[in-house]
Coordinates of C-alpha atoms in Angstrom, one line a residue:
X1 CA 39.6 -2.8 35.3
X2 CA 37.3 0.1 35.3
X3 CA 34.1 0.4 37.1
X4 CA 31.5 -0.1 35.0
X5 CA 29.2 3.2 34.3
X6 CA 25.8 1.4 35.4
X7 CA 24.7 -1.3 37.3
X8 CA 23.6 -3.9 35.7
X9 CA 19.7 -4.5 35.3
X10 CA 19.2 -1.0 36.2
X11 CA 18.6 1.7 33.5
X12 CA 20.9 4.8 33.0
X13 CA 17.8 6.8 32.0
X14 CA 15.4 5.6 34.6
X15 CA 12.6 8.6 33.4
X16 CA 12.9 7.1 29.8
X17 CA 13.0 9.1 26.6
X18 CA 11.4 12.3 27.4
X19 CA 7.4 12.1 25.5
X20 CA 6.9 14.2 22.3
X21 CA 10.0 16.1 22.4
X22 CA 12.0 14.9 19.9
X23 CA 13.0 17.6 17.1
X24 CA 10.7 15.7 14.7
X25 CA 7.7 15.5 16.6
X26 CA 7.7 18.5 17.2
X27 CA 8.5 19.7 13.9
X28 CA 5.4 17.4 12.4
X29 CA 3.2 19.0 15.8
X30 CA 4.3 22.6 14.2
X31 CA 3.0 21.4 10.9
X32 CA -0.4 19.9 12.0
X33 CA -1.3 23.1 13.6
X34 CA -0.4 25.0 10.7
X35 CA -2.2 22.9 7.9
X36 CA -5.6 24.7 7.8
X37 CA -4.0 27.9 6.6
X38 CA -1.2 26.1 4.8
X39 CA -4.4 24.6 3.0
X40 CA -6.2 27.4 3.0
X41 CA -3.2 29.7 1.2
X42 CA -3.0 27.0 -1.3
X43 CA -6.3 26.8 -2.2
X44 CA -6.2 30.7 -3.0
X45 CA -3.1 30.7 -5.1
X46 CA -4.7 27.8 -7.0
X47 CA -7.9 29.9 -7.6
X48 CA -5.6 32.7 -8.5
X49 CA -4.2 30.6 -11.3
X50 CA -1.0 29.4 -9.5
X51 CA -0.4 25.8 -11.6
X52 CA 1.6 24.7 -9.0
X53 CA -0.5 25.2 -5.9
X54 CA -3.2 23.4 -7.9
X55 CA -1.0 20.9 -8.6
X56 CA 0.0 20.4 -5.2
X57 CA -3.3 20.1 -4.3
X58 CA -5.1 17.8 -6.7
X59 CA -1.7 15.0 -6.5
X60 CA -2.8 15.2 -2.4
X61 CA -6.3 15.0 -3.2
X62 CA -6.2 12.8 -6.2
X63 CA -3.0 10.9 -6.4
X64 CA -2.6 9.5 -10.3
X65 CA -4.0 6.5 -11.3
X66 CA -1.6 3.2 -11.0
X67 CA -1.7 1.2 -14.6
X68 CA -3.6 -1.5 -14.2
X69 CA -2.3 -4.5 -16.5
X70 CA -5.1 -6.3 -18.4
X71 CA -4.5 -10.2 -18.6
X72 CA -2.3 -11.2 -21.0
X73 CA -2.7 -14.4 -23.3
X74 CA 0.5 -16.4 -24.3
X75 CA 1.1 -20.3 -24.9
X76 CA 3.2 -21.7 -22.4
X77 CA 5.6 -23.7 -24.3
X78 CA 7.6 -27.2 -22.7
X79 CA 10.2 -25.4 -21.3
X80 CA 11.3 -21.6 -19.7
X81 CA 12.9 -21.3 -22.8
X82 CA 10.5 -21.8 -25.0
X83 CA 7.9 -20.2 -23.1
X84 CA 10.1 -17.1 -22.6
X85 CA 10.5 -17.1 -26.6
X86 CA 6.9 -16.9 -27.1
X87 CA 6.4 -14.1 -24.4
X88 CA 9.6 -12.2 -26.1
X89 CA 7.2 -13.0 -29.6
X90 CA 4.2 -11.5 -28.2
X91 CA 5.7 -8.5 -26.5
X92 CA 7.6 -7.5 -30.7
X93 CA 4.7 -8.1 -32.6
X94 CA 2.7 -5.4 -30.1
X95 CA 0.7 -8.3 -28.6
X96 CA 1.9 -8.0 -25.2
X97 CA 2.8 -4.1 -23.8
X98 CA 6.9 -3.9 -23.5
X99 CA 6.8 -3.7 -19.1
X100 CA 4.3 -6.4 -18.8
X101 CA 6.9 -8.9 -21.5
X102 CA 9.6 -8.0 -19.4
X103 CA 8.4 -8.6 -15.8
X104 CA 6.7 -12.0 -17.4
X105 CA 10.5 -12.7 -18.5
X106 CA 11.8 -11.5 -15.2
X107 CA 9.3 -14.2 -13.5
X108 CA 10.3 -16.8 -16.0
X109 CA 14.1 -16.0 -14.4
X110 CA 13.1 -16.2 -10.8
X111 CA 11.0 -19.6 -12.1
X112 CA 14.1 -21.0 -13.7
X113 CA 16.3 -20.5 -10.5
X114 CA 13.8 -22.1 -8.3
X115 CA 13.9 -25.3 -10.3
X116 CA 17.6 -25.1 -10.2
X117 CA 18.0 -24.6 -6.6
X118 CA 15.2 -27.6 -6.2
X119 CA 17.1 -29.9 -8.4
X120 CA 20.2 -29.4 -6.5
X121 CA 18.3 -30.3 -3.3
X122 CA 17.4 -33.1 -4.8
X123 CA 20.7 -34.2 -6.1
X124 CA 22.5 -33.2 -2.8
X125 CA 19.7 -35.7 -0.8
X126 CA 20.4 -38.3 -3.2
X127 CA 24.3 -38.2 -2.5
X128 CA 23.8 -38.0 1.3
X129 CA 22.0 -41.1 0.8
X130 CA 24.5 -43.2 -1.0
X131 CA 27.4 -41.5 1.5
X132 CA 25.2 -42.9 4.2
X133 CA 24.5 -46.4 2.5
X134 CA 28.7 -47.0 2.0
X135 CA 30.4 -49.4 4.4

């Protein structure tokens, strides 16, 4: 059997990982003391008329809005089904936007497998039960 390499409980690399030397710290280090005139270049170009510089620019300065979804009304009918037939209603007659019906049906889904799962809990306690009651 060969010796083992180490002892054990005592580290192989008793300095530890050497401190900001990896290649990507000091690749972001490189970058951080560069970004002033990186900055400063951009925002000449940009003046200049460079579109893309601008660009840069204004998505770091002013990323784009995020839709926000305004509440939705839809009756709920007495089942998934139902209820997903009036969401699927309201999203083809324009009532609803098309992303908003389809994450509402994807939730319906994810709804109708959670009662599924709990049902079979349910059922599975139930027959433990009777196993448990038998002679």
């Amino acid at each position: 059997m060969p010796t083992p390499k180490f002892k054990p409980g005592q580290s192989g690399n008793p300095a530890g990982r050497p401190k900001d030397k990896t290649p990507a710290t000091l690749l972001r280090k490189a970058i951080a003391d560069d970004m002033p005139d990186v900055v400063r270049k951009l925002v000449e170009l940009a003046k200049e008329g460079d579109v893309q510089a601008a660009k840069v620019l204004l998505d770091r300065i002013c990323p784009p809005l995020r839709p926000q979804a305004l509440p939705v009304v839809i009756e709920t009918g007495s089942t998934l089904p139902e209820t997903g037939g009036n969401v699927v209603t309201a999203t083809l007659s324009g009532n609803v936007p098309p992303d908003i019906g389809a994450m509402l049906i994807r939730a319906l889904a994810e709804q109708g497998k959670l009662i599924e799962l709990q049902e079979m809990a349910d059922r599975l306690q139930r027959l433990e039960k009777l196993l448990e009651a038998r002679p």
